């Protein structure tokens, strides 16, 4: 039986290895194609793939098992749960792979794309540019079809020129920038605030006008401190929560 092939990861030694591995594997699972096999490689094979010990790999797998994304069967192996719920709470954690994992696992519809003026409130992130590549996407729960959030991204034009629209439907913007475009992502800053649904958000998310939503702004920077992408996402307030985990080192 052919095994599922997870994505690769560059480990950050400042964060727990099991945590980074679990989040990377989670992103791979949630972003998989329906045609991909459900069986995972063995613990030893996965440990070799990620460059960690078997004990670390076992801890990472336990995290995914506790979440209900995988099931482990003695003598048969480890399998992805095809019906695992994907609309899990959004968590702001300490690595790019964690952010990719939390953005994954939903059905995505590309509503609009093209060149657009940079909004005045975002102009500071695109100095010298009057226009940027703009993408508007709607994400829905894969199982129920219920809309969960809609996202607008503004991306530097030279990066957008190397993107494929199919990738933006399949994967989160962070993953496309890092793994497809090859952008050097050093950090992402996140801001979350409570707001009331405007007419567009209420229509797209199928919630009453002025109902509570979570307004998220994320800015992705390269190693020179230059903003690469600005994401503005509106989440349904009844479907998402945010948890922040700080690394004490």
mmCIF file of C-alpha atoms in Angstrom:
data_model
loop_
_atom_site.group_PDB
_atom_site.id
_atom_site.type_symbol
_atom_site.label_atom_id
_atom_site.label_comp_id
_atom_site.label_asym_id
_atom_site.label_seq_id
_atom_site.Cartn_x
_atom_site.Cartn_y
_atom_site.Cartn_z
ATOM 1 C CA UNK A 1 0.000 0.000 0.000
ATOM 2 C CA UNK A 2 1.363 3.427 -0.949
ATOM 3 C CA UNK A 3 1.888 5.776 2.007
ATOM 4 C CA UNK A 4 0.983 9.440 2.264
ATOM 5 C CA UNK A 5 3.980 11.702 1.566
ATOM 6 C CA UNK A 6 4.195 14.681 3.978
ATOM 7 C CA UNK A 7 5.872 17.978 3.128
ATOM 8 C CA UNK A 8 9.380 18.784 4.321
ATOM 9 C CA UNK A 9 10.221 21.241 7.085
ATOM 10 C CA UNK A 10 13.183 23.336 8.221
ATOM 11 C CA UNK A 11 13.320 22.905 12.004
ATOM 12 C CA UNK A 12 13.785 25.840 14.352
ATOM 13 C CA UNK A 13 15.910 24.737 17.310
ATOM 14 C CA UNK A 14 14.327 27.413 19.533
ATOM 15 C CA UNK A 15 10.956 25.625 19.519
ATOM 16 C CA UNK A 16 10.088 22.077 20.662
ATOM 17 C CA UNK A 17 10.851 19.683 17.825
ATOM 18 C CA UNK A 18 7.788 17.492 18.423
ATOM 19 C CA UNK A 19 5.565 20.564 18.194
ATOM 20 C CA UNK A 20 7.066 21.747 14.901
ATOM 21 C CA UNK A 21 6.841 18.264 13.412
ATOM 22 C CA UNK A 22 3.227 17.823 14.520
ATOM 23 C CA UNK A 23 2.227 21.166 12.998
ATOM 24 C CA UNK A 24 4.045 20.471 9.723
ATOM 25 C CA UNK A 25 2.454 17.033 9.425
ATOM 26 C CA UNK A 26 -0.926 18.531 10.368
ATOM 27 C CA UNK A 27 -0.603 21.061 7.531
ATOM 28 C CA UNK A 28 0.267 18.276 5.096
ATOM 29 C CA UNK A 29 -2.718 16.209 6.203
ATOM 30 C CA UNK A 30 -5.211 19.065 6.031
ATOM 31 C CA UNK A 31 -3.870 20.232 2.669
ATOM 32 C CA UNK A 32 -3.804 16.810 1.057
ATOM 33 C CA UNK A 33 -5.555 15.946 -2.171
ATOM 34 C CA UNK A 34 -8.582 13.598 -1.937
ATOM 35 C CA UNK A 35 -6.588 11.189 -4.110
ATOM 36 C CA UNK A 36 -3.725 10.929 -1.628
ATOM 37 C CA UNK A 37 -3.429 7.670 0.350
ATOM 38 C CA UNK A 38 -4.582 7.659 3.974
ATOM 39 C CA UNK A 39 -1.837 5.466 5.366
ATOM 40 C CA UNK A 40 1.127 7.271 6.920
ATOM 41 C CA UNK A 41 4.718 6.022 6.738
ATOM 42 C CA UNK A 42 6.054 4.206 9.798
ATOM 43 C CA UNK A 43 7.328 6.093 12.834
ATOM 44 C CA UNK A 44 10.895 5.296 11.770
ATOM 45 C CA UNK A 45 10.313 6.520 8.216
ATOM 46 C CA UNK A 46 8.676 9.729 9.417
ATOM 47 C CA UNK A 47 11.474 10.327 11.936
ATOM 48 C CA UNK A 48 14.000 9.991 9.112
ATOM 49 C CA UNK A 49 11.980 12.306 6.887
ATOM 50 C CA UNK A 50 11.910 15.067 9.514
ATOM 51 C CA UNK A 51 15.384 14.390 10.910
ATOM 52 C CA UNK A 52 14.223 13.755 14.482
ATOM 53 C CA UNK A 53 14.311 10.831 16.908
ATOM 54 C CA UNK A 54 11.602 8.190 16.968
ATOM 55 C CA UNK A 55 10.603 9.379 20.462
ATOM 56 C CA UNK A 56 10.094 12.922 19.137
ATOM 57 C CA UNK A 57 8.101 11.572 16.212
ATOM 58 C CA UNK A 58 5.954 9.485 18.551
ATOM 59 C CA UNK A 59 5.133 12.573 20.632
ATOM 60 C CA UNK A 60 4.181 14.506 17.484
ATOM 61 C CA UNK A 61 1.902 11.689 16.325
ATOM 62 C CA UNK A 62 0.229 11.528 19.724
ATOM 63 C CA UNK A 63 -0.656 15.223 19.389
ATOM 64 C CA UNK A 64 -2.395 14.535 16.056
ATOM 65 C CA UNK A 65 -4.078 11.416 17.433
ATOM 66 C CA UNK A 66 -5.456 13.394 20.398
ATOM 67 C CA UNK A 67 -6.820 15.943 17.918
ATOM 68 C CA UNK A 68 -8.567 13.196 15.974
ATOM 69 C CA UNK A 69 -6.665 13.695 12.715
ATOM 70 C CA UNK A 70 -5.057 10.249 12.724
ATOM 71 C CA UNK A 71 -5.715 6.812 14.194
ATOM 72 C CA UNK A 72 -3.084 4.250 15.127
ATOM 73 C CA UNK A 73 -3.645 0.520 14.865
ATOM 74 C CA UNK A 74 -1.330 -2.137 16.233
ATOM 75 C CA UNK A 75 0.303 -4.132 13.400
ATOM 76 C CA UNK A 76 -1.704 -2.237 10.740
ATOM 77 C CA UNK A 77 -0.104 1.177 10.991
ATOM 78 C CA UNK A 78 -1.173 4.813 11.299
ATOM 79 C CA UNK A 79 -3.948 6.272 9.133
ATOM 80 C CA UNK A 80 -5.365 9.712 8.405
ATOM 81 C CA UNK A 81 -8.971 10.042 9.532
ATOM 82 C CA UNK A 82 -10.852 11.028 6.347
ATOM 83 C CA UNK A 83 -13.803 12.496 8.265
ATOM 84 C CA UNK A 84 -11.816 14.407 10.866
ATOM 85 C CA UNK A 85 -13.323 17.828 11.544
ATOM 86 C CA UNK A 86 -11.232 20.545 9.942
ATOM 87 C CA UNK A 87 -12.809 23.693 11.349
ATOM 88 C CA UNK A 88 -10.590 23.711 14.428
ATOM 89 C CA UNK A 89 -9.882 26.834 16.504
ATOM 90 C CA UNK A 90 -7.295 29.213 15.085
ATOM 91 C CA UNK A 91 -4.197 29.374 17.278
ATOM 92 C CA UNK A 92 -1.420 31.927 16.959
ATOM 93 C CA UNK A 93 1.705 29.946 17.729
ATOM 94 C CA UNK A 94 5.442 30.218 17.367
ATOM 95 C CA UNK A 95 6.456 28.996 13.916
ATOM 96 C CA UNK A 96 5.608 29.490 10.251
ATOM 97 C CA UNK A 97 4.641 25.822 9.987
ATOM 98 C CA UNK A 98 2.187 26.268 12.843
ATOM 99 C CA UNK A 99 0.549 29.167 11.026
ATOM 100 C CA UNK A 100 0.383 27.146 7.801
ATOM 101 C CA UNK A 101 -1.206 24.274 9.716
ATOM 102 C CA UNK A 102 -3.865 26.491 11.240
ATOM 103 C CA UNK A 103 -4.715 28.004 7.858
ATOM 104 C CA UNK A 104 -5.078 24.619 6.185
ATOM 105 C CA UNK A 105 -7.922 22.173 5.894
ATOM 106 C CA UNK A 106 -10.794 24.131 4.395
ATOM 107 C CA UNK A 107 -12.406 24.367 1.000
ATOM 108 C CA UNK A 108 -11.222 27.580 -0.639
ATOM 109 C CA UNK A 109 -12.912 29.591 -3.385
ATOM 110 C CA UNK A 110 -10.988 32.337 -5.157
ATOM 111 C CA UNK A 111 -13.509 35.169 -5.471
ATOM 112 C CA UNK A 112 -11.343 37.871 -7.031
ATOM 113 C CA UNK A 113 -7.746 38.439 -8.107
ATOM 114 C CA UNK A 114 -5.817 41.100 -9.964
ATOM 115 C CA UNK A 115 -3.924 44.341 -9.494
ATOM 116 C CA UNK A 116 -5.565 46.848 -7.150
ATOM 117 C CA UNK A 117 -4.690 50.105 -5.382
ATOM 118 C CA UNK A 118 -3.063 49.613 -2.004
ATOM 119 C CA UNK A 119 -5.602 50.628 0.693
ATOM 120 C CA UNK A 120 -4.592 53.751 2.579
ATOM 121 C CA UNK A 121 -4.462 51.869 5.888
ATOM 122 C CA UNK A 122 -1.922 49.415 4.408
ATOM 123 C CA UNK A 123 0.227 51.904 2.497
ATOM 124 C CA UNK A 124 2.973 51.858 5.148
ATOM 125 C CA UNK A 125 3.654 48.200 4.304
ATOM 126 C CA UNK A 126 4.150 48.882 0.591
ATOM 127 C CA UNK A 127 6.361 51.998 0.436
ATOM 128 C CA UNK A 128 6.753 53.338 -3.083
ATOM 129 C CA UNK A 129 3.945 51.169 -4.456
ATOM 130 C CA UNK A 130 0.552 52.519 -5.412
ATOM 131 C CA UNK A 131 -0.727 49.092 -6.501
ATOM 132 C CA UNK A 132 -0.243 45.498 -5.386
ATOM 133 C CA UNK A 133 -1.550 42.079 -6.350
ATOM 134 C CA UNK A 134 -4.843 41.497 -4.528
ATOM 135 C CA UNK A 135 -6.585 38.192 -3.799
ATOM 136 C CA UNK A 136 -9.976 37.636 -2.175
ATOM 137 C CA UNK A 137 -10.802 34.114 -1.007
ATOM 138 C CA UNK A 138 -13.714 32.498 0.813
ATOM 139 C CA UNK A 139 -13.041 29.483 3.024
ATOM 140 C CA UNK A 140 -15.710 26.970 4.004
ATOM 141 C CA UNK A 141 -15.909 23.897 6.197
ATOM 142 C CA UNK A 142 -15.134 20.997 3.878
ATOM 143 C CA UNK A 143 -17.670 18.721 5.518
ATOM 144 C CA UNK A 144 -20.666 21.034 5.940
ATOM 145 C CA UNK A 145 -19.990 23.665 3.289
ATOM 146 C CA UNK A 146 -20.567 26.371 5.890
ATOM 147 C CA UNK A 147 -18.530 29.561 5.260
ATOM 148 C CA UNK A 148 -16.042 30.189 8.065
ATOM 149 C CA UNK A 149 -13.914 33.153 6.965
ATOM 150 C CA UNK A 150 -13.030 35.341 4.025
ATOM 151 C CA UNK A 151 -9.548 36.666 3.393
ATOM 152 C CA UNK A 152 -8.034 39.497 1.391
ATOM 153 C CA UNK A 153 -4.316 39.407 0.661
ATOM 154 C CA UNK A 154 -2.143 42.152 -0.800
ATOM 155 C CA UNK A 155 1.141 40.813 -2.153
ATOM 156 C CA UNK A 156 4.191 42.475 -3.679
ATOM 157 C CA UNK A 157 3.815 42.300 -7.487
ATOM 158 C CA UNK A 158 7.145 40.559 -8.131
ATOM 159 C CA UNK A 159 6.097 37.712 -5.839
ATOM 160 C CA UNK A 160 2.587 37.467 -7.287
ATOM 161 C CA UNK A 161 4.081 37.041 -10.777
ATOM 162 C CA UNK A 162 5.511 33.681 -9.639
ATOM 163 C CA UNK A 163 2.248 32.360 -8.166
ATOM 164 C CA UNK A 164 -0.192 29.884 -9.653
ATOM 165 C CA UNK A 165 -3.867 30.532 -8.888
ATOM 166 C CA UNK A 166 -4.478 26.794 -8.415
ATOM 167 C CA UNK A 167 -1.962 26.814 -5.553
ATOM 168 C CA UNK A 168 -3.891 29.616 -3.840
ATOM 169 C CA UNK A 169 -7.016 27.465 -3.905
ATOM 170 C CA UNK A 170 -5.218 24.419 -2.544
ATOM 171 C CA UNK A 171 -2.878 26.006 0.011
ATOM 172 C CA UNK A 172 -2.671 28.946 2.431
ATOM 173 C CA UNK A 173 -0.871 32.064 1.192
ATOM 174 C CA UNK A 174 1.938 31.543 3.718
ATOM 175 C CA UNK A 175 2.729 28.123 2.264
ATOM 176 C CA UNK A 176 2.580 29.394 -1.327
ATOM 177 C CA UNK A 177 4.974 32.232 -0.525
ATOM 178 C CA UNK A 178 7.440 30.001 1.268
ATOM 179 C CA UNK A 179 7.297 26.703 -0.611
ATOM 180 C CA UNK A 180 6.253 27.716 -4.135
ATOM 181 C CA UNK A 181 7.602 31.229 -4.564
ATOM 182 C CA UNK A 182 10.603 30.581 -2.329
ATOM 183 C CA UNK A 183 10.194 33.759 -0.281
ATOM 184 C CA UNK A 184 12.496 34.164 2.707
ATOM 185 C CA UNK A 185 9.958 34.440 5.528
ATOM 186 C CA UNK A 186 11.503 35.492 8.831
ATOM 187 C CA UNK A 187 8.470 36.509 10.902
ATOM 188 C CA UNK A 188 4.735 37.136 10.836
ATOM 189 C CA UNK A 189 3.001 39.652 13.075
ATOM 190 C CA UNK A 190 -0.642 39.104 13.968
ATOM 191 C CA UNK A 191 -3.313 41.454 15.262
ATOM 192 C CA UNK A 192 -6.788 40.251 16.253
ATOM 193 C CA UNK A 193 -9.700 42.426 17.311
ATOM 194 C CA UNK A 194 -13.446 42.067 17.751
ATOM 195 C CA UNK A 195 -15.670 43.809 15.216
ATOM 196 C CA UNK A 196 -19.225 43.721 13.921
ATOM 197 C CA UNK A 197 -20.016 42.147 10.565
ATOM 198 C CA UNK A 198 -20.350 44.661 7.729
ATOM 199 C CA UNK A 199 -22.791 43.935 4.869
ATOM 200 C CA UNK A 200 -20.202 42.133 2.709
ATOM 201 C CA UNK A 201 -18.939 39.937 5.561
ATOM 202 C CA UNK A 202 -22.474 39.141 6.720
ATOM 203 C CA UNK A 203 -23.410 38.050 3.193
ATOM 204 C CA UNK A 204 -20.297 35.948 2.591
ATOM 205 C CA UNK A 205 -20.257 34.256 6.013
ATOM 206 C CA UNK A 206 -24.065 33.920 6.198
ATOM 207 C CA UNK A 207 -24.335 35.651 9.547
ATOM 208 C CA UNK A 208 -26.662 38.472 10.663
ATOM 209 C CA UNK A 209 -25.555 42.015 9.943
ATOM 210 C CA UNK A 210 -23.581 43.485 12.888
ATOM 211 C CA UNK A 211 -23.015 40.067 14.458
ATOM 212 C CA UNK A 212 -19.611 39.555 16.195
ATOM 213 C CA UNK A 213 -16.637 38.590 14.029
ATOM 214 C CA UNK A 214 -12.898 38.337 14.562
ATOM 215 C CA UNK A 215 -10.873 40.758 12.440
ATOM 216 C CA UNK A 216 -7.341 39.443 11.836
ATOM 217 C CA UNK A 217 -4.444 41.294 10.226
ATOM 218 C CA UNK A 218 -1.221 39.396 9.484
ATOM 219 C CA UNK A 219 1.945 40.908 7.989
ATOM 220 C CA UNK A 220 4.599 38.582 6.590
ATOM 221 C CA UNK A 221 8.193 39.890 6.549
ATOM 222 C CA UNK A 222 11.411 38.708 4.926
ATOM 223 C CA UNK A 223 14.793 38.585 6.688
ATOM 224 C CA UNK A 224 15.482 42.206 5.676
ATOM 225 C CA UNK A 225 12.325 43.343 7.461
ATOM 226 C CA UNK A 226 10.459 44.066 4.221
ATOM 227 C CA UNK A 227 6.726 43.230 4.186
ATOM 228 C CA UNK A 228 5.889 40.592 1.566
ATOM 229 C CA UNK A 229 2.177 40.075 2.154
ATOM 230 C CA UNK A 230 -0.582 41.636 4.212
ATOM 231 C CA UNK A 231 -3.604 39.461 5.012
ATOM 232 C CA UNK A 232 -6.896 40.779 6.352
ATOM 233 C CA UNK A 233 -9.236 37.977 7.394
ATOM 234 C CA UNK A 234 -12.745 38.065 8.869
ATOM 235 C CA UNK A 235 -13.592 34.969 10.933
ATOM 236 C CA UNK A 236 -17.016 33.976 12.177
ATOM 237 C CA UNK A 237 -17.054 34.760 15.873
ATOM 238 C CA UNK A 238 -19.073 31.634 16.666
ATOM 239 C CA UNK A 239 -16.576 29.302 15.027
ATOM 240 C CA UNK A 240 -13.103 30.501 16.001
ATOM 241 C CA UNK A 241 -11.023 31.381 19.021
ATOM 242 C CA UNK A 242 -7.436 32.551 19.245
ATOM 243 C CA UNK A 243 -4.815 31.128 21.583
ATOM 244 C CA UNK A 244 -1.359 32.700 21.868
ATOM 245 C CA UNK A 245 1.596 30.551 22.955
ATOM 246 C CA UNK A 246 4.796 32.401 23.839
ATOM 247 C CA UNK A 247 8.258 30.864 23.703
ATOM 248 C CA UNK A 248 10.052 31.757 26.943
ATOM 249 C CA UNK A 249 13.556 31.307 25.469
#
